[in-house]
Tab-separated table of C-alpha atoms in Angstrom:
chain	number	residue	atom	x	y	z
A	1	UNK	CA	230.229	109.764	58.869
A	2	UNK	CA	230.042	112.993	60.869
A	3	UNK	CA	230.632	112.908	64.606
A	4	UNK	CA	227.258	114.098	65.871
A	5	UNK	CA	228.639	114.658	69.368
A	6	UNK	CA	230.311	117.886	68.189
A	7	UNK	CA	226.992	119.464	67.131
A	8	UNK	CA	225.389	122.428	68.853
A	9	UNK	CA	222.089	121.136	70.273
A	10	UNK	CA	218.846	123.000	69.739
A	11	UNK	CA	216.895	124.444	72.662
A	12	UNK	CA	214.436	121.560	72.295
A	13	UNK	CA	217.209	118.959	72.458
A	14	UNK	CA	218.766	120.648	75.498
A	15	UNK	CA	215.374	120.629	77.225
A	16	UNK	CA	214.834	116.949	76.332
A	17	UNK	CA	218.262	115.940	77.644
A	18	UNK	CA	217.785	117.910	80.862
A	19	UNK	CA	214.332	116.382	81.429
A	20	UNK	CA	214.893	112.802	80.257
A	21	UNK	CA	218.602	112.061	80.611
A	22	UNK	CA	219.879	114.189	83.500
A	23	UNK	CA	217.328	112.805	85.887
A	24	UNK	CA	217.624	112.795	89.611
A	25	UNK	CA	215.855	110.278	91.769
A	26	UNK	CA	214.806	110.564	95.389
A	27	UNK	CA	217.557	108.973	97.449
A	28	UNK	CA	216.953	106.622	100.363
A	29	UNK	CA	219.041	103.910	101.994
A	30	UNK	CA	219.580	100.983	99.609
A	31	UNK	CA	220.731	97.398	99.922
A	32	UNK	CA	223.518	97.920	97.375
A	33	UNK	CA	225.625	100.675	95.865
A	34	UNK	CA	226.583	99.773	92.283
A	35	UNK	CA	229.747	101.688	91.359
A	36	UNK	CA	230.243	101.637	87.599
A	37	UNK	CA	233.899	101.672	86.555
A	38	UNK	CA	235.580	104.663	84.954
A	39	UNK	CA	238.932	106.144	84.058
A	40	UNK	CA	237.562	109.673	84.459
A	41	UNK	CA	236.699	111.478	87.695
A	42	UNK	CA	237.694	108.562	89.923
A	43	UNK	CA	238.241	110.860	92.914
A	44	UNK	CA	234.730	112.324	92.560
A	45	UNK	CA	233.229	108.844	92.360
A	46	UNK	CA	235.125	107.651	95.432
A	47	UNK	CA	234.249	110.815	97.380
A	48	UNK	CA	230.564	110.313	96.605
A	49	UNK	CA	230.691	106.603	97.521
A	50	UNK	CA	232.251	107.562	100.847
A	51	UNK	CA	229.647	110.287	101.456
A	52	UNK	CA	226.862	107.768	100.771
A	53	UNK	CA	228.524	105.219	103.090
A	54	UNK	CA	229.074	107.743	105.877
A	55	UNK	CA	225.433	108.850	105.656
A	56	UNK	CA	224.104	105.279	105.775
A	57	UNK	CA	222.823	104.986	102.201
A	58	UNK	CA	224.153	101.463	101.563
A	59	UNK	CA	225.320	98.429	103.499
A	60	UNK	CA	227.213	96.748	100.663
A	61	UNK	CA	228.674	97.881	97.357
A	62	UNK	CA	229.950	96.377	94.144
A	63	UNK	CA	232.621	98.010	92.027
A	64	UNK	CA	232.726	96.839	88.415
A	65	UNK	CA	235.284	97.583	85.723
A	66	UNK	CA	238.076	95.808	83.882
A	67	UNK	CA	241.527	96.799	82.717
A	68	UNK	CA	241.508	99.597	80.172
A	69	UNK	CA	244.180	100.425	77.585
A	70	UNK	CA	247.205	102.095	79.138
A	71	UNK	CA	246.631	100.698	82.631
A	72	UNK	CA	247.894	97.594	84.386
A	73	UNK	CA	245.189	97.786	87.067
A	74	UNK	CA	241.475	97.302	86.557
A	75	UNK	CA	239.019	100.139	87.107
A	76	UNK	CA	237.577	97.957	89.880
A	77	UNK	CA	240.913	97.656	91.667
A	78	UNK	CA	241.666	101.378	91.407
A	79	UNK	CA	238.223	102.493	92.632
A	80	UNK	CA	237.757	99.807	95.314
A	81	UNK	CA	241.225	100.426	96.768
A	82	UNK	CA	240.507	104.169	96.878
A	83	UNK	CA	237.161	103.510	98.612
A	84	UNK	CA	238.960	101.433	101.246
A	85	UNK	CA	241.574	104.168	101.680
A	86	UNK	CA	238.728	106.641	102.318
A	87	UNK	CA	237.316	104.427	105.069
A	88	UNK	CA	234.777	102.038	103.567
A	89	UNK	CA	235.389	98.580	105.090
A	90	UNK	CA	236.883	96.115	102.555
A	91	UNK	CA	234.279	93.518	103.537
A	92	UNK	CA	231.549	95.862	102.285
A	93	UNK	CA	232.964	96.035	98.744
A	94	UNK	CA	232.291	93.299	96.209
A	95	UNK	CA	234.508	93.302	93.123
A	96	UNK	CA	234.004	92.553	89.436
A	97	UNK	CA	237.140	93.212	87.379
A	98	UNK	CA	236.454	91.991	83.822
A	99	UNK	CA	233.796	94.354	82.428
A	100	UNK	CA	234.718	96.461	79.398
A	101	UNK	CA	231.390	98.331	79.053
A	102	UNK	CA	228.225	99.175	80.957
A	103	UNK	CA	226.392	96.048	79.814
A	104	UNK	CA	229.230	93.837	81.027
A	105	UNK	CA	229.332	95.810	84.308
A	106	UNK	CA	225.852	94.500	85.014
A	107	UNK	CA	226.061	91.057	83.375
A	108	UNK	CA	229.347	90.140	85.090
A	109	UNK	CA	228.333	91.663	88.446
A	110	UNK	CA	225.033	89.837	88.900
A	111	UNK	CA	226.652	86.433	89.672
A	112	UNK	CA	229.066	88.144	92.114
A	113	UNK	CA	226.150	89.843	93.883
A	114	UNK	CA	224.138	86.629	93.884
A	115	UNK	CA	226.978	84.580	95.379
A	116	UNK	CA	227.680	87.132	98.123
A	117	UNK	CA	224.211	88.416	98.992
A	118	UNK	CA	221.614	86.495	97.011
A	119	UNK	CA	219.855	88.560	94.341
A	120	UNK	CA	216.504	87.969	96.065
A	121	UNK	CA	217.834	89.736	99.185
A	122	UNK	CA	218.692	92.904	97.255
A	123	UNK	CA	215.599	95.037	96.792
A	124	UNK	CA	217.139	98.448	96.085
A	125	UNK	CA	220.256	99.673	94.299
A	126	UNK	CA	221.892	103.075	93.975
A	127	UNK	CA	223.720	103.404	90.645
A	128	UNK	CA	226.804	105.650	90.857
A	129	UNK	CA	228.490	106.883	87.702
A	130	UNK	CA	229.335	109.772	85.381
A	131	UNK	CA	226.889	112.638	84.929
A	132	UNK	CA	226.957	112.393	81.135
A	133	UNK	CA	226.096	108.680	81.133
A	134	UNK	CA	223.252	109.411	83.564
A	135	UNK	CA	220.184	107.239	83.125
A	136	UNK	CA	221.981	104.670	80.970
A	137	UNK	CA	223.271	103.048	84.198
A	138	UNK	CA	219.846	102.248	85.675
A	139	UNK	CA	218.487	101.488	82.189
A	140	UNK	CA	221.195	98.856	81.764
A	141	UNK	CA	220.526	97.485	85.239
A	142	UNK	CA	216.775	97.477	84.495
A	143	UNK	CA	217.340	95.431	81.333
A	144	UNK	CA	219.038	92.626	83.290
A	145	UNK	CA	217.541	93.022	86.785
A	146	UNK	CA	214.077	94.610	86.481
A	147	UNK	CA	212.874	93.483	89.922
A	148	UNK	CA	215.145	95.739	91.954
A	149	UNK	CA	214.339	99.386	92.762
A	150	UNK	CA	216.895	101.691	91.148
A	151	UNK	CA	218.168	105.096	92.222
A	152	UNK	CA	220.772	107.228	90.460
A	153	UNK	CA	223.631	109.394	91.698
A	154	UNK	CA	226.044	110.985	89.221
A	155	UNK	CA	229.306	112.886	89.584
A	156	UNK	CA	231.679	114.862	87.399
A	157	UNK	CA	234.594	117.252	87.730
A	158	UNK	CA	233.255	119.971	85.421
A	159	UNK	CA	233.114	123.475	86.878
A	160	UNK	CA	230.080	124.059	84.651
A	161	UNK	CA	226.742	123.419	86.416
A	162	UNK	CA	224.970	120.303	85.124
A	163	UNK	CA	222.011	122.247	83.761
A	164	UNK	CA	224.448	124.278	81.627
A	165	UNK	CA	226.380	121.279	80.248
A	166	UNK	CA	225.842	122.518	76.689
A	167	UNK	CA	227.989	125.632	77.360
A	168	UNK	CA	231.177	123.607	77.968
A	169	UNK	CA	232.563	122.021	74.762
A	170	UNK	CA	233.865	118.820	76.420
A	171	UNK	CA	230.853	118.376	78.707
A	172	UNK	CA	228.603	118.915	75.666
A	173	UNK	CA	230.542	116.375	73.583
A	174	UNK	CA	230.294	113.719	76.303
A	175	UNK	CA	226.618	114.402	76.958
A	176	UNK	CA	225.601	114.298	73.297
A	177	UNK	CA	227.649	111.166	72.671
A	178	UNK	CA	225.788	109.371	75.486
A	179	UNK	CA	222.377	110.818	74.602
A	180	UNK	CA	222.808	109.534	71.045
A	181	UNK	CA	223.326	105.973	72.337
A	182	UNK	CA	219.983	105.712	74.134
A	183	UNK	CA	217.611	104.884	71.263
A	184	UNK	CA	220.013	102.565	69.371
A	185	UNK	CA	220.829	100.729	72.612
A	186	UNK	CA	217.122	100.316	73.387
A	187	UNK	CA	216.540	98.995	69.864
A	188	UNK	CA	219.367	96.452	70.293
A	189	UNK	CA	218.054	95.347	73.690
A	190	UNK	CA	221.136	96.560	75.597
A	191	UNK	CA	219.010	98.758	77.881
A	192	UNK	CA	215.355	98.941	78.930
A	193	UNK	CA	213.131	101.958	79.423
A	194	UNK	CA	213.443	103.408	82.915
A	195	UNK	CA	211.931	104.911	85.026
């Protein structure tokens, strides 16, 4: 089977990805910042979490991510410790350290959030993750927690502007790989249509 993520997208596909996948949402203060784990661009994710904290966009956060091959520390531990080092109070960071994928990030985090805050007390969530994964974060959250208002903030370390992702071979590969997951994941019930 051919790896479709190495294809050159058509103008129509680029336009569809820019309009439907690389969405930006109005940002306002939220009850919770949901930091999805990663091995890539950790510094950018932590910097953005700190910027959001400093500017009063969340009062509590959860960091979710398990141990990945080649590491002895979980994504959660690495990111949460870096957030604390930047100045976010440890008591404002909930931790989930078992998840191996985006679905597990949400499924395993919900009981942690419920125990600490009560799900009914959380009305709005900012999802923070990689640019190329984009709307799949809130779509996954929407599948398992439809009641909460979702906002999206994404980060990456590419020098290429987001709107020109298709001009950078690695950015393009990551974007197309994620874009190609949307419809199959919806069909399997992993994610729900959002917004």
